[in-house]
mmCIF file of C-alpha atoms and ligand atoms in Angstrom:
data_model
loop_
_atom_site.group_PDB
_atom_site.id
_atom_site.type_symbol
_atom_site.label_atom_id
_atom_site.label_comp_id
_atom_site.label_asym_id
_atom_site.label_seq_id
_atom_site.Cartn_x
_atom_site.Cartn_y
_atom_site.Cartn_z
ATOM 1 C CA UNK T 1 0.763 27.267 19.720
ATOM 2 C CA UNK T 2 3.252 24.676 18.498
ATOM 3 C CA UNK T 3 1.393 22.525 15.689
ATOM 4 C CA UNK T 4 2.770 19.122 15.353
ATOM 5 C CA UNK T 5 2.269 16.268 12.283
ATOM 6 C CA UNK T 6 2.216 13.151 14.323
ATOM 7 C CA UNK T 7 2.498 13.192 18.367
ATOM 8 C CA UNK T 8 3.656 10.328 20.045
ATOM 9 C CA UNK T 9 2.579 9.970 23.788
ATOM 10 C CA UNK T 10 4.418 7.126 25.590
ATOM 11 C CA UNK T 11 8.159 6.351 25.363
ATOM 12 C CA UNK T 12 8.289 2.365 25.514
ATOM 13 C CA UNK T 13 8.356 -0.148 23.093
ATOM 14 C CA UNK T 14 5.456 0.818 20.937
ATOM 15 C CA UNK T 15 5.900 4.444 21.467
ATOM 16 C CA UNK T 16 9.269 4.041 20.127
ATOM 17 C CA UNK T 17 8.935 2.150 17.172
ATOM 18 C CA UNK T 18 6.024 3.964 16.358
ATOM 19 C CA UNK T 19 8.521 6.983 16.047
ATOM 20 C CA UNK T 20 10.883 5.331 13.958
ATOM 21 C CA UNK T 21 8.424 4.400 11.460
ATOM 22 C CA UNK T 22 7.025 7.806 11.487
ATOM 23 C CA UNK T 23 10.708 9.701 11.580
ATOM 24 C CA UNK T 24 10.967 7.576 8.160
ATOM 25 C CA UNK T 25 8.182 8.605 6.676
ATOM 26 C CA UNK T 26 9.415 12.158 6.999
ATOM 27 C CA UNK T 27 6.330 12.832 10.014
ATOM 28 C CA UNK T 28 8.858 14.556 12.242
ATOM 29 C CA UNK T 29 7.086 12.966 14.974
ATOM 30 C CA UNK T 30 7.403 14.639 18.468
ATOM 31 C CA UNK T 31 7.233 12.013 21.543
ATOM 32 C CA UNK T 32 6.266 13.022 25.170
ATOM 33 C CA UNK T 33 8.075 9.710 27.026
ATOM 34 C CA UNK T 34 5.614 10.283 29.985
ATOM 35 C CA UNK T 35 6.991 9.231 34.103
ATOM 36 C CA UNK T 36 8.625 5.853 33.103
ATOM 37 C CA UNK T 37 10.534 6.381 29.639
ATOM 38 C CA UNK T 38 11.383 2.944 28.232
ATOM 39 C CA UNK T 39 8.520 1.953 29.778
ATOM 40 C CA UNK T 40 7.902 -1.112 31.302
ATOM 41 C CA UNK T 41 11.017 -2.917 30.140
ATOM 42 C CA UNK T 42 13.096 -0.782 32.462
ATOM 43 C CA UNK T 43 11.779 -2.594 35.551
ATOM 44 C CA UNK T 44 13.397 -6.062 34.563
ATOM 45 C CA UNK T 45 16.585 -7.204 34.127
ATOM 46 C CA UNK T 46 17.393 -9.388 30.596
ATOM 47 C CA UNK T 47 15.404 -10.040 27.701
ATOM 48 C CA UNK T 48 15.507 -13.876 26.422
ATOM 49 C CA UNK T 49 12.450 -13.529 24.354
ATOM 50 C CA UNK T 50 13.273 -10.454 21.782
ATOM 51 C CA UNK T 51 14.769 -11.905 18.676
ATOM 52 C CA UNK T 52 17.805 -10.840 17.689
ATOM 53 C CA UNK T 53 19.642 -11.394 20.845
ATOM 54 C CA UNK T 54 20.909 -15.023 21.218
ATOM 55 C CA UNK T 55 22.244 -14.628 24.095
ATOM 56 C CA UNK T 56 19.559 -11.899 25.541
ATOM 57 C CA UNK T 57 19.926 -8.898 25.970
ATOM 58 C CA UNK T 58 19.779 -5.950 29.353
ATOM 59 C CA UNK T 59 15.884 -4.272 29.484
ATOM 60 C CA UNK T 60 17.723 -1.070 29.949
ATOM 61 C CA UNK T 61 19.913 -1.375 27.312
ATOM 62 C CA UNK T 62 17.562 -2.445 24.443
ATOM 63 C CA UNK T 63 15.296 0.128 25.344
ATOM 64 C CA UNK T 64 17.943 2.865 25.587
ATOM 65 C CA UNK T 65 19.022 1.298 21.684
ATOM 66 C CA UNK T 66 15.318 1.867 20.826
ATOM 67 C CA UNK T 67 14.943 5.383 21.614
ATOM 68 C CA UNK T 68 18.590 6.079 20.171
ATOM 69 C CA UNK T 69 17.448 4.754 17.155
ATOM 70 C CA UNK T 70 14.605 6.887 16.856
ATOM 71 C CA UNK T 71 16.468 10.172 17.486
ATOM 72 C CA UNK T 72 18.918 9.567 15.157
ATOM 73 C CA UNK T 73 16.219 8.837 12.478
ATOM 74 C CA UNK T 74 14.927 12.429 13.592
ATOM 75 C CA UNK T 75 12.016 11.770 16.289
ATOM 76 C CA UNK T 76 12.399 14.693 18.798
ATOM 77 C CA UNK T 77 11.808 13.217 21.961
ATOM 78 C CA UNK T 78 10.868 15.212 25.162
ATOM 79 C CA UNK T 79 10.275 14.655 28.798
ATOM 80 C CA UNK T 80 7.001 15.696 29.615
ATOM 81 C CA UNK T 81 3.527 13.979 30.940
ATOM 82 C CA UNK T 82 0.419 14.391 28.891
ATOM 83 C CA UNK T 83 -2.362 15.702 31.404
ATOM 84 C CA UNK T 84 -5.172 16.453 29.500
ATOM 85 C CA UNK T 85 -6.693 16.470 26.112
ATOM 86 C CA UNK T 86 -9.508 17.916 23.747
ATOM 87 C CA UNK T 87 -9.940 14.951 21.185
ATOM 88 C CA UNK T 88 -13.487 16.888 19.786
ATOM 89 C CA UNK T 89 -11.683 18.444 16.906
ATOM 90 C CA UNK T 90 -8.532 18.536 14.872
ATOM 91 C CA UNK T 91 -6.204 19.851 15.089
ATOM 92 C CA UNK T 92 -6.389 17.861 18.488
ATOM 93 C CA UNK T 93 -5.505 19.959 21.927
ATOM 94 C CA UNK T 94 -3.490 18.244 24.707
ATOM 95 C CA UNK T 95 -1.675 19.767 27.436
ATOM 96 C CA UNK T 96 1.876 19.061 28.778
ATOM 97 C CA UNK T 97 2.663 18.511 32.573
ATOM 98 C CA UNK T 98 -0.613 20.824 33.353
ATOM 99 C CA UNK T 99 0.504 24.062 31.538
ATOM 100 C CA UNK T 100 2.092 23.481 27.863
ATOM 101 C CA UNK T 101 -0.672 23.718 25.400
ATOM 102 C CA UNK T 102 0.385 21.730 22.054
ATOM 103 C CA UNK T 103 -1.645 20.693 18.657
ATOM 104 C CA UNK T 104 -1.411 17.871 16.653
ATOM 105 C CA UNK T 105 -2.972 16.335 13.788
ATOM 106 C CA UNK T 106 -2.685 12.696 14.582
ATOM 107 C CA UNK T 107 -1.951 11.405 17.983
ATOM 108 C CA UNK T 108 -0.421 7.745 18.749
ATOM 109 C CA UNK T 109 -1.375 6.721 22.157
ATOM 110 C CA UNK T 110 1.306 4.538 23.652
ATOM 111 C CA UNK T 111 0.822 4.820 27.131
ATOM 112 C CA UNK T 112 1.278 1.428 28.596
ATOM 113 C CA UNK T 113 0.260 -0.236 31.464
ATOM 114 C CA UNK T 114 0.794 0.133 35.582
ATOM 115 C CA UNK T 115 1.231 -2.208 37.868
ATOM 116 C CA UNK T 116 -2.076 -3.370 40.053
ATOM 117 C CA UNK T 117 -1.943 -2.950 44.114
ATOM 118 C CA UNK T 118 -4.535 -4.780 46.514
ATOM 119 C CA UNK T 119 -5.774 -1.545 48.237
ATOM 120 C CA UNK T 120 -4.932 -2.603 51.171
ATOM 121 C CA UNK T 121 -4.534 0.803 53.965
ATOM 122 C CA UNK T 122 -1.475 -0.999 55.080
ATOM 123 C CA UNK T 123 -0.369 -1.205 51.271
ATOM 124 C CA UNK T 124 -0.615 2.060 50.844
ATOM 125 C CA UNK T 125 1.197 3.125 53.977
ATOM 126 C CA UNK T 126 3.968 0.946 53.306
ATOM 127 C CA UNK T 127 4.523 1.686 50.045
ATOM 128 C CA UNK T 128 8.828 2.350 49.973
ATOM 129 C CA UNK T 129 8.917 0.534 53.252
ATOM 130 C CA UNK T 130 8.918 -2.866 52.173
ATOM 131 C CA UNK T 131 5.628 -2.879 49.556
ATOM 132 C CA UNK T 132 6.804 -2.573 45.942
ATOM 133 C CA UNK T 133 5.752 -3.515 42.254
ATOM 134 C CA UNK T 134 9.095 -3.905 41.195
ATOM 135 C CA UNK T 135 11.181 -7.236 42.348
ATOM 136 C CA UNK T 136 13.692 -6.210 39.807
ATOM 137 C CA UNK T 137 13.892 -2.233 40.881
ATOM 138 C CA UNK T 138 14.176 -2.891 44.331
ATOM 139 C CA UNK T 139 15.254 -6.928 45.521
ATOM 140 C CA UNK T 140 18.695 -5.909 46.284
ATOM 141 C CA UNK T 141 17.488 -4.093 49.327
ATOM 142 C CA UNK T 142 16.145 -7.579 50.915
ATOM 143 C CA UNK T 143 19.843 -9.511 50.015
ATOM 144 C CA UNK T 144 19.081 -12.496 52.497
ATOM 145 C CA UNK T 145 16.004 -11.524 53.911
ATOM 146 C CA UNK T 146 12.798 -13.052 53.571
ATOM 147 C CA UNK T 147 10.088 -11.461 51.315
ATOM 148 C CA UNK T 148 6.593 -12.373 49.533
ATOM 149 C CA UNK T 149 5.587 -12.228 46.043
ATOM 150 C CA UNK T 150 1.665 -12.140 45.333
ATOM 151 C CA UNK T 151 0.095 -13.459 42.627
ATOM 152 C CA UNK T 152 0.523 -16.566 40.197
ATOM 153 C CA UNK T 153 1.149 -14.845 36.592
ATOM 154 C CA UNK T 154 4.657 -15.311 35.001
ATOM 155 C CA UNK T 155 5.402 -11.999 36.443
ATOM 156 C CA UNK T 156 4.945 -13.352 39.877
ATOM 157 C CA UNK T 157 7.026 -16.731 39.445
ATOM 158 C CA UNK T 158 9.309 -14.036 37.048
ATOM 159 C CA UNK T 159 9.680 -12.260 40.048
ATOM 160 C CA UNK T 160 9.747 -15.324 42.596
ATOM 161 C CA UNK T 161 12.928 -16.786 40.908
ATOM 162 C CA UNK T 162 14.399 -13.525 40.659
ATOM 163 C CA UNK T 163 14.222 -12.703 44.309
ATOM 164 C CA UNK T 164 14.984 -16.095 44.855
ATOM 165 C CA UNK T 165 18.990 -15.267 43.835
ATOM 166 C CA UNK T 166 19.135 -12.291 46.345
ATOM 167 C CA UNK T 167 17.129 -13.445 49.300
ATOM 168 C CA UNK T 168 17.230 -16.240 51.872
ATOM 169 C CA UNK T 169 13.599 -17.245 51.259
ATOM 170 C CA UNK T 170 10.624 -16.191 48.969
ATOM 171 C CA UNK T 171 6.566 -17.102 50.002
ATOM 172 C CA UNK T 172 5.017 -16.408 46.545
ATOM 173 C CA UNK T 173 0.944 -15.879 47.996
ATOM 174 C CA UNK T 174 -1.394 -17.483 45.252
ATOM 175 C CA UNK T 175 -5.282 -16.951 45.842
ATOM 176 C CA UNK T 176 -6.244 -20.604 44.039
ATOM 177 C CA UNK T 177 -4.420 -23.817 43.944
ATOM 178 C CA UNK T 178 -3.312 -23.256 40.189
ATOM 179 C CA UNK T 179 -0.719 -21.045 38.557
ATOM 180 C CA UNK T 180 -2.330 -18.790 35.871
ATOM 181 C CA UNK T 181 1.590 -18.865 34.786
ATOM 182 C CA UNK T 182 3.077 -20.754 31.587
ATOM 183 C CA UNK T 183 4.211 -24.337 32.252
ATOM 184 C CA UNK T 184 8.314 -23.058 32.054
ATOM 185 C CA UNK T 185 7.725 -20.601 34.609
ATOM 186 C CA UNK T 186 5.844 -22.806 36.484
ATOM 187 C CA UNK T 187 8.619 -25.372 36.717
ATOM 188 C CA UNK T 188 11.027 -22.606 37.412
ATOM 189 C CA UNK T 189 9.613 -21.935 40.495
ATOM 190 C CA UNK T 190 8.915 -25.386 41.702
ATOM 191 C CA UNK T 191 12.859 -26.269 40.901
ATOM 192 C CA UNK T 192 13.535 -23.026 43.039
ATOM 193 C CA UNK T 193 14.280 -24.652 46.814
ATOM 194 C CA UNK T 194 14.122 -21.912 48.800
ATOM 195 C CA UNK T 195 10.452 -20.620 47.235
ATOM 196 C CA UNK T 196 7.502 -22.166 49.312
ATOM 197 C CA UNK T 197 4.281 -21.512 47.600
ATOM 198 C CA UNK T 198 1.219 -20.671 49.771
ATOM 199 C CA UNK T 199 -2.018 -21.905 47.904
ATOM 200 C CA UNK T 200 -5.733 -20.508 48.352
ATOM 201 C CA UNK T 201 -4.001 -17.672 50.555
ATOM 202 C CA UNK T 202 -5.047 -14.097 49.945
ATOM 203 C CA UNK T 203 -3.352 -11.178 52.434
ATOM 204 C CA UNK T 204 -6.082 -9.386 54.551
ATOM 205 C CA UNK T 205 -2.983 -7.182 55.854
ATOM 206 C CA UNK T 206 0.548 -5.818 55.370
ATOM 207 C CA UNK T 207 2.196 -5.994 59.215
ATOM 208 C CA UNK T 208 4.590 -3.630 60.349
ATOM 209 C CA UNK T 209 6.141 -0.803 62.504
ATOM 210 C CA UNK T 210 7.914 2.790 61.907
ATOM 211 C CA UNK T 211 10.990 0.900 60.620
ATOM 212 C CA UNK T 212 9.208 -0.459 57.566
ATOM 213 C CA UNK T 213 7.147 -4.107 56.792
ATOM 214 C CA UNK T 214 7.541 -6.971 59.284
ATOM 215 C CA UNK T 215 5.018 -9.354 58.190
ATOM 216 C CA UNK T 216 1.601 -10.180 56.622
ATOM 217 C CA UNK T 217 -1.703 -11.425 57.363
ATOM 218 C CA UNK T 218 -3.033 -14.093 55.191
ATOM 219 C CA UNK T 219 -6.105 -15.547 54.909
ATOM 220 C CA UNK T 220 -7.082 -19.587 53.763
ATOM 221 C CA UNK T 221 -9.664 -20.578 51.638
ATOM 222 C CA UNK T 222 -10.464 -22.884 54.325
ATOM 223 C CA UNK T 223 -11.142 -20.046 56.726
ATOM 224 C CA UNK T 224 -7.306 -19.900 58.591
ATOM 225 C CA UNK T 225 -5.808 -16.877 59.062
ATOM 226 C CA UNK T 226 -2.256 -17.006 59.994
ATOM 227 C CA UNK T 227 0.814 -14.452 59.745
ATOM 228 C CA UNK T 228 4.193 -14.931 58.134
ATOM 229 C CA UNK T 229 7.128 -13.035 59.005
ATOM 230 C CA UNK T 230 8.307 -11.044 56.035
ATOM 231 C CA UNK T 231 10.900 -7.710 55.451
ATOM 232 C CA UNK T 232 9.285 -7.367 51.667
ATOM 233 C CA UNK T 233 6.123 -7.455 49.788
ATOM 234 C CA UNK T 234 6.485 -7.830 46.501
ATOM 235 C CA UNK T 235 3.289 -7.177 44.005
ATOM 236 C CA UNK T 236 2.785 -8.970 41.020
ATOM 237 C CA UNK T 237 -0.629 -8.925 40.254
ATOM 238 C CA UNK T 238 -0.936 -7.651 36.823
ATOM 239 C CA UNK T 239 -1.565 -4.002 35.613
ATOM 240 C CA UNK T 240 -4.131 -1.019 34.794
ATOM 241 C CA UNK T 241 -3.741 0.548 31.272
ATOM 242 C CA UNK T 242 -2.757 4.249 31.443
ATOM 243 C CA UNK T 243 -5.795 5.323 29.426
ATOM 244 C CA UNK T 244 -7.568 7.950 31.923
ATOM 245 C CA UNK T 245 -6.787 11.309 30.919
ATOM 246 C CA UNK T 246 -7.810 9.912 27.299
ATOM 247 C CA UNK T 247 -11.540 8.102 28.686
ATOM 248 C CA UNK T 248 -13.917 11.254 28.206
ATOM 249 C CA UNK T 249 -12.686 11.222 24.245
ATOM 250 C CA UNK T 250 -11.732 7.354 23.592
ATOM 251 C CA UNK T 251 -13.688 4.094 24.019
ATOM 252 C CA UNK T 252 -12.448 2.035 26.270
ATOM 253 C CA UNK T 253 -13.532 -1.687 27.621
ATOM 254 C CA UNK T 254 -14.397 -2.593 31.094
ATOM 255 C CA UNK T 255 -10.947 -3.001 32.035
ATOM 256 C CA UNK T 256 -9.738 0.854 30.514
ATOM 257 C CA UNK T 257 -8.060 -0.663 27.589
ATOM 258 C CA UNK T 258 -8.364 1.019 24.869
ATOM 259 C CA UNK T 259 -10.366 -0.351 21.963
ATOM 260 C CA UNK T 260 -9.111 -0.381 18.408
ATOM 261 C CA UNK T 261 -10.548 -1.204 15.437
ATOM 262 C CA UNK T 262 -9.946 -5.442 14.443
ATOM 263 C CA UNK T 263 -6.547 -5.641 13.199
ATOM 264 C CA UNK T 264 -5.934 -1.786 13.182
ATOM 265 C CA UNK T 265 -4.487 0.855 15.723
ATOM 266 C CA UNK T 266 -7.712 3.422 15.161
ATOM 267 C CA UNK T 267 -9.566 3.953 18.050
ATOM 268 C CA UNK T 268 -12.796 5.388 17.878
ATOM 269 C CA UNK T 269 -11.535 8.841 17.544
ATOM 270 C CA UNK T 270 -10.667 9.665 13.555
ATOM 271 C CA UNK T 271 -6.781 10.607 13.706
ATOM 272 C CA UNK T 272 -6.142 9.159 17.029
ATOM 273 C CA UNK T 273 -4.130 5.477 16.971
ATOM 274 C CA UNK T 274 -3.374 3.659 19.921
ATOM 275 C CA UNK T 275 -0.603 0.801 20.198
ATOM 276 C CA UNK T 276 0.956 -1.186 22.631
ATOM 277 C CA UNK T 277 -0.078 -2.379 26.282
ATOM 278 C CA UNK T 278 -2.402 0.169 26.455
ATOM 279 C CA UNK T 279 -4.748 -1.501 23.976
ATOM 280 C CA UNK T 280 -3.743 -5.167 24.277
ATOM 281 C CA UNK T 281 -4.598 -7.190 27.795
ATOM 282 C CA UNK T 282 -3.566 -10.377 25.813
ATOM 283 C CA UNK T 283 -0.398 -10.402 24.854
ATOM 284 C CA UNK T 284 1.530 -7.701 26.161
ATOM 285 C CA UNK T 285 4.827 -8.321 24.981
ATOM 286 C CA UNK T 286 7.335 -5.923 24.270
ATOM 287 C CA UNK T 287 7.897 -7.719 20.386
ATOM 288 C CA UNK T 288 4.211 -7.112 20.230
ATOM 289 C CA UNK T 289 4.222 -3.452 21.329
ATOM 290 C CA UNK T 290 6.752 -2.764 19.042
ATOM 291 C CA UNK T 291 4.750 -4.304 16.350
ATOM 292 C CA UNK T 292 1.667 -2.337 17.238
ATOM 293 C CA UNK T 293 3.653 0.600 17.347
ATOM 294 C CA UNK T 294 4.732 -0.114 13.837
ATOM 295 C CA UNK T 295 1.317 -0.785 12.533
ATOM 296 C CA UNK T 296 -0.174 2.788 14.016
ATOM 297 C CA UNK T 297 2.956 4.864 12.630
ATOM 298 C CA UNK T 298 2.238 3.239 8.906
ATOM 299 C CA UNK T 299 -1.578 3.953 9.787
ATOM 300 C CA UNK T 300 -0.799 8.016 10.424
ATOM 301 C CA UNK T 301 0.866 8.418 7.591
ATOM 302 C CA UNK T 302 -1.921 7.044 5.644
ATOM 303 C CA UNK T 303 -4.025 8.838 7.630
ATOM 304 C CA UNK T 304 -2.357 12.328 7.602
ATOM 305 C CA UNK T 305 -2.336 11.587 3.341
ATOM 306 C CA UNK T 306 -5.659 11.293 2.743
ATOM 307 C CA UNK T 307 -6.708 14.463 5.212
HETATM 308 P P1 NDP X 1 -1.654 -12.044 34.943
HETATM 309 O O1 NDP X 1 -2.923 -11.309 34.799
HETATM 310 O O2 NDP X 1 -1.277 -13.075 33.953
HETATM 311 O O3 NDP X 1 -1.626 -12.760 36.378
HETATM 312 C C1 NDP X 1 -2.006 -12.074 37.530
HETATM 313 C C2 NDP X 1 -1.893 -13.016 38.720
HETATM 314 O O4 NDP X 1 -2.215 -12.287 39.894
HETATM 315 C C3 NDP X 1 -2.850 -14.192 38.640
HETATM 316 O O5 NDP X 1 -2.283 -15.324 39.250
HETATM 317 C C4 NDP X 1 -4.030 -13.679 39.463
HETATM 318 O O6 NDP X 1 -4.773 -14.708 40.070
HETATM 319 C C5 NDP X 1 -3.333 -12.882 40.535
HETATM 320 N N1 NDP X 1 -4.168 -11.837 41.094
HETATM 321 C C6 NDP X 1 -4.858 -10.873 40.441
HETATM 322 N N2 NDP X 1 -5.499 -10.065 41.310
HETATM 323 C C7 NDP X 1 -5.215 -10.544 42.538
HETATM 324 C C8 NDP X 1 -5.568 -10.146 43.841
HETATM 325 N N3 NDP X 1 -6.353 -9.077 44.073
HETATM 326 N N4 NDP X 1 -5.095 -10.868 44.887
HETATM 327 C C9 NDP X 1 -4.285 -11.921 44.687
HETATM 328 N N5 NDP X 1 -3.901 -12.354 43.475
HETATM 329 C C10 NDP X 1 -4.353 -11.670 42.406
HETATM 330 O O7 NDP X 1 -0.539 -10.897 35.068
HETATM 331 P P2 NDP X 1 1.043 -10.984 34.852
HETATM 332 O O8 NDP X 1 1.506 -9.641 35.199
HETATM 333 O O9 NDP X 1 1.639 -12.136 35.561
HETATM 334 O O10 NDP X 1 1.239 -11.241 33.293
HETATM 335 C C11 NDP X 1 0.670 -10.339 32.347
HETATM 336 C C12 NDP X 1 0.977 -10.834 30.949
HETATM 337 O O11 NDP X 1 2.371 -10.694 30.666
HETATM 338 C C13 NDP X 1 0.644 -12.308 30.749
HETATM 339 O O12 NDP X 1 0.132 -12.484 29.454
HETATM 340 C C14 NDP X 1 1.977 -12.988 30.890
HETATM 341 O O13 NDP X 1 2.042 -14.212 30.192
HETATM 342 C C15 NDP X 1 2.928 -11.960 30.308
HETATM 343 N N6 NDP X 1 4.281 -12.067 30.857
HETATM 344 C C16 NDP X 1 5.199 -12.757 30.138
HETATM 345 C C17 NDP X 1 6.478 -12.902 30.592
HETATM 346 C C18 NDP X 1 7.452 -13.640 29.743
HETATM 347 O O14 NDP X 1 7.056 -14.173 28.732
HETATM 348 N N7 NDP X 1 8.710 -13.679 30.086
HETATM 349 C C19 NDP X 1 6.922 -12.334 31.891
HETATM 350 C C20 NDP X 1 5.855 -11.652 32.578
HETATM 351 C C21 NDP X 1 4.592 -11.536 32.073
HETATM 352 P P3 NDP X 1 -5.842 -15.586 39.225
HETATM 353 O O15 NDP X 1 -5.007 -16.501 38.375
HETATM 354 O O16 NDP X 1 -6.603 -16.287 40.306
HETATM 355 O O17 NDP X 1 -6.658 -14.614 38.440
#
């Protein structure tokens, strides 16, 4: 069975970085880049907030410069979903896409995060007929139509103003009367004419027919149901950390997130590291993946040293 210094599962900001690091420290680190490589990112459009750039930069782009960057510095990267692992020894076991087996003698967890649904039946069935996750992968299909956004984060008002270019009009559907969003996103949407905000509202159903979504339900705080007419429904509600397959191994909080150890990327598994969104329900940046990713690489090689 292939034997490997320093696996890398999760091919985003953190999982990336973490292979440059370890490429330079001569770990010939092999990197499974899981369903969404580049992560994230890949589902937005520019980056403002990533120094470097001045004038920002494409999601795509940076991330594609990212990986680049780590294959010419010799990471091996590979296509390939981790599906199940033995963390109760070293060398550790995992398996690839449900039949590879592969060993390793320090693992990086760098799984990210996934975007949160209601579960809502209708959700479900309309999922790729109007419901998506992903303003940014799929707004172009509602080019001046009218669509919803739920939820009150900056991803939501992210996502309002962005839909807000392509569409005739955006409802963004927020469950209190306050934005959990920063104050410039926040005044983004509220300089955006053609978003109309629905306060206290939460959706009790996704409407439509065999050609796709036609409307939803919502709900008042003050008891009033009502239905708005909508092609899209956009969800922006936050995210679930892709820590399952690791949970019978690695402690986790309430949420799934993987815990680490203070200011270090050990979890409670000796060997195994875990950076980026996976581990972090704060910040969840990608300049703060790709520092976490950092941190764990420089902690395997100390790591791999001493054992
Ligand atoms: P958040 O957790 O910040 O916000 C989630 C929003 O969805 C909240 O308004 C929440 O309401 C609402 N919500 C949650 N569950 C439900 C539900 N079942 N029904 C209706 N509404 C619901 O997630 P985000 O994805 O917006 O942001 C995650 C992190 O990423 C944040 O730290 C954010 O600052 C950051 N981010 C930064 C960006 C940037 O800097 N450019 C862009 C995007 C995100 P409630 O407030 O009532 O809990």
């Amino acid at each position: 069975m292939e034997n490997i210094k320093c696996l890398i599962i999760g091919g985003g900001p953190a999982g990336y970085t973490a292979a440059i690091y370890a490429s330079r420290a001569g770990l010939n680190p092999v990197v499974f880049e899981g369903m969404e490589p580049g992560g994230q990112l890949t589902t937005t459009t520019v980056v403002e907030n990533f120094p470097g750039f001045p004038e920002g930069v494409d999601a795509n782009q940076l991330m594609a410069d990212m990986r680049s960057q780590a294959v010419r510095l010799g990471a091996d990267i590979r296509s390939g979903v981790i599906t199940s692992v033995d963390f109760s020894k070293r060398p550790f076991s995992l398996v690839v896409d449900g039949e590879t087996g592969i060993e390793a003698q320090a693992v990086i967890i760098a799984t990210g995060a996934a975007a949160k649904y209601l579960g809502l039946p209708s959700e479900r069935k309309f999922r790729g007929m109007g419901v998506s996750a992903c303003a940014t992968c799929d707004g172009f299909f509602y080019r001046k139509k009218v669509v919803a956004v739920v939820g009150g984060g900056d991803t939501a008002c992210e996502e309002a103003t962005y839909l807000a270019n392509i569409c005739s009009k955006v409802y963004m559907i927020v469950r209190r009367d306050v934005f959990r969003a920063s104050q410039a996103m926040r005044d983004r949407v509220m300089n955006t004419p053609n978003i109309e905000i629905l306060w206290n509202c939460n959706t009790q159903e996704i409407l439509g027919d065999e050609s796709g979504v036609t409307g939803a339900r919502l709900v008042r705080k003050d008891g009033k149901v009502f239905d708005i007419n909508v092609d899209g429904f956009f969800l922006a509600i936050g995210h679930h950390p892709n820590s399952d397959v690791f949970k019978d191994f690695i402690d986790t909080d309430e949420n799934g997130y993987i815990i680490t150890d203070g200011k270090s990327s050990r979890t409670s598994v000796e060997g195994v590291f875990a950076a980026g969104d996976v581990q972090d329900p704060t910040f969840r940046q990608a300049i703060t993946a790709a520092a976490s990713g950092c941190k764990a690489a420089l902690e395997v090689e100390r790591f791999l040293m001493s054992n």
